[in-house]
GROMACS .gro file of C-alpha atoms in nm:
model
  133
    1MET     CA    1   6.069  -0.572  -1.540
    2GLY     CA    2   5.702  -0.576  -1.436
    3ALA     CA    3   5.492  -0.297  -1.302
    4TRP     CA    4   5.559  -0.176  -0.937
    5SER     CA    5   5.374   0.079  -0.786
    6SER     CA    6   5.246   0.162  -0.391
    7GLU     CA    7   4.886   0.201  -0.586
    8PRO     CA    8   4.648  -0.124  -0.547
    9PHE     CA    9   4.624  -0.151  -0.912
   10GLY     CA   10   4.999  -0.033  -1.025
   11ASN     CA   11   5.129  -0.394  -1.028
   12ASP     CA   12   5.124  -0.685  -1.272
   13GLY     CA   13   4.892  -0.899  -1.046
   14ALA     CA   14   4.621  -0.623  -1.003
   15GLY     CA   15   4.652  -0.553  -1.384
   16ASP     CA   16   4.590  -0.935  -1.467
   17LEU     CA   17   4.293  -0.937  -1.213
   18VAL     CA   18   4.152  -0.636  -1.363
   19ALA     CA   19   4.192  -0.793  -1.755
   20ASP     CA   20   4.027  -1.105  -1.608
   21ILE     CA   21   3.725  -0.930  -1.507
   22GLN     CA   22   3.697  -0.701  -1.830
   23HIS     CA   23   3.753  -1.024  -2.030
   24GLY     CA   24   3.473  -1.216  -1.823
   25GLU     CA   25   3.728  -1.471  -1.702
   26PHE     CA   26   3.734  -1.384  -1.321
   27SER     CA   27   3.643  -1.652  -1.070
   28PHE     CA   28   3.770  -1.674  -0.695
   29GLU     CA   29   3.872  -2.038  -0.782
   30GLY     CA   30   4.070  -1.917  -1.061
   31LEU     CA   31   4.284  -1.708  -0.826
   32GLY     CA   32   4.303  -2.009  -0.572
   33TRP     CA   33   4.670  -2.129  -0.673
   34ALA     CA   34   4.814  -1.788  -0.564
   35PHE     CA   35   4.679  -1.840  -0.172
   36GLU     CA   36   4.747  -2.213  -0.144
   37ASP     CA   37   5.086  -2.208   0.053
   38ASP     CA   38   5.163  -2.065   0.377
   39TYR     CA   39   5.387  -1.797   0.259
   40LEU     CA   40   5.208  -1.535   0.032
   41GLU     CA   41   5.400  -1.490  -0.289
   42VAL     CA   42   5.403  -1.144  -0.472
   43ASP     CA   43   5.080  -1.244  -0.704
   44GLY     CA   44   4.873  -1.372  -0.414
   45GLY     CA   45   4.935  -1.026  -0.212
   46GLN     CA   46   4.872  -0.814  -0.523
   47TYR     CA   47   4.559  -0.970  -0.578
   48ALA     CA   48   4.463  -0.975  -0.242
   49ILE     CA   49   4.489  -0.608  -0.193
   50ALA     CA   50   4.319  -0.522  -0.536
   51LEU     CA   51   4.026  -0.744  -0.432
   52VAL     CA   52   4.002  -0.519  -0.095
   53GLU     CA   53   3.953  -0.230  -0.345
   54ILE     CA   54   3.696  -0.411  -0.573
   55ALA     CA   55   3.495  -0.512  -0.302
   56LEU     CA   56   3.446  -0.162  -0.154
   57VAL     CA   57   3.331  -0.060  -0.515
   58VAL     CA   58   3.096  -0.347  -0.569
   59GLN     CA   59   2.956  -0.282  -0.219
   60GLY     CA   60   2.887   0.055  -0.302
   61THR     CA   61   3.119   0.169   0.008
   62GLU     CA   62   3.392   0.338  -0.240
   63PRO     CA   63   3.397   0.511  -0.539
   64ALA     CA   64   3.587   0.314  -0.828
   65HIS     CA   65   3.960   0.351  -0.824
   66PRO     CA   66   4.099   0.524  -1.162
   67ALA     CA   67   4.225   0.189  -1.285
   68LEU     CA   68   3.860   0.079  -1.248
   69ALA     CA   69   3.682   0.367  -1.414
   70ASP     CA   70   3.618   0.163  -1.753
   71VAL     CA   71   3.542  -0.163  -1.566
   72ASP     CA   72   3.200  -0.316  -1.574
   73LEU     CA   73   3.174  -0.477  -1.216
   74SER     CA   74   2.809  -0.543  -1.231
   75LYS     CA   75   2.865  -0.908  -1.364
   76VAL     CA   76   3.143  -0.999  -1.087
   77ALA     CA   77   2.953  -0.787  -0.814
   78PRO     CA   78   2.723  -1.086  -0.736
   79LEU     CA   79   3.068  -1.295  -0.662
   80PHE     CA   80   3.141  -1.075  -0.366
   81THR     CA   81   2.930  -1.247  -0.101
   82GLU     CA   82   3.003  -1.210   0.248
   83ASP     CA   83   3.226  -1.503   0.272
   84LYS     CA   84   3.409  -1.415  -0.004
   85ILE     CA   85   3.472  -1.077   0.152
   86ARG     CA   86   3.571  -1.243   0.467
   87TRP     CA   87   3.834  -1.447   0.266
   88ILE     CA   88   3.933  -1.118   0.080
   89VAL     CA   89   4.001  -0.991   0.446
   90GLU     CA   90   4.180  -1.292   0.565
   91MET     CA   91   4.391  -1.287   0.248
   92ALA     CA   92   4.491  -0.913   0.276
   93ASP     CA   93   4.552  -0.967   0.645
   94ARG     CA   94   4.830  -1.202   0.521
   95ALA     CA   95   4.979  -0.990   0.266
   96LEU     CA   96   4.992  -0.703   0.484
   97THR     CA   97   5.099  -0.842   0.828
   98ASP     CA   98   5.483  -0.934   0.794
   99SER     CA   99   5.752  -1.059   0.596
  100GLU     CA  100   5.730  -1.401   0.736
  101SER     CA  101   5.396  -1.456   0.545
  102SER     CA  102   5.425  -1.254   0.292
  103GLU     CA  103   5.678  -1.188  -0.005
  104LEU     CA  104   5.521  -0.868  -0.128
  105TYR     CA  105   5.575  -0.708   0.250
  106GLU     CA  106   5.918  -0.820   0.232
  107LEU     CA  107   5.988  -0.671  -0.105
  108TRP     CA  108   5.831  -0.335   0.023
  109GLU     CA  109   6.027  -0.348   0.355
  110GLU     CA  110   6.362  -0.409   0.163
  111ALA     CA  111   6.295  -0.120  -0.069
  112GLY     CA  112   6.248   0.125   0.219
  113SER     CA  113   5.884   0.193   0.118
  114LEU     CA  114   5.698  -0.014   0.344
  115ASP     CA  115   5.443   0.265   0.508
  116GLU     CA  116   5.413   0.407   0.168
  117TRP     CA  117   5.297   0.088   0.024
  118ARG     CA  118   5.150  -0.064   0.327
  119THR     CA  119   4.923   0.229   0.544
  120PRO     CA  120   4.666   0.290   0.254
  121SER     CA  121   4.607  -0.071   0.215
  122VAL     CA  122   4.556  -0.112   0.568
  123GLU     CA  123   4.307   0.163   0.565
  124SER     CA  124   4.113   0.026   0.291
  125LEU     CA  125   4.125  -0.320   0.438
  126ASP     CA  126   4.002  -0.148   0.759
  127ARG     CA  127   3.705  -0.006   0.598
  128LEU     CA  128   3.640  -0.337   0.422
  129ARG     CA  129   3.643  -0.519   0.754
  130ALA     CA  130   3.411  -0.256   0.910
  131THR     CA  131   3.145  -0.373   0.647
  132LEU     CA  132   3.120  -0.744   0.766
  133THR     CA  133   2.833  -0.802   1.016
   0.00000   0.00000   0.00000
């Protein structure tokens, strides 16, 4: 069984994303497979929510989440262009909207912990959305 937490980095997808950044292997293109289908599966939802948090940090909007404390984001920061941030917002919206479009939403809903998981993620997404011009 994998990692499962309402924290944005308390899951396998986010852990893999952070590991890719640490090893210099992160690219948005490398994540494309997770967002190809209309129905966003767990990995895509986990990536999208973690990317929201990372985008807030690289923009200087938020302090680093404890899971990012030892991660050098300076090499990936230039990848977080306004276009990519718009894309992150769109993907996170998909993850957080409803169970018809997001497996992650569906799983948290079935677990009876939807608000515990969703509320902080929506708040972070709203803060990221507010940075767009």
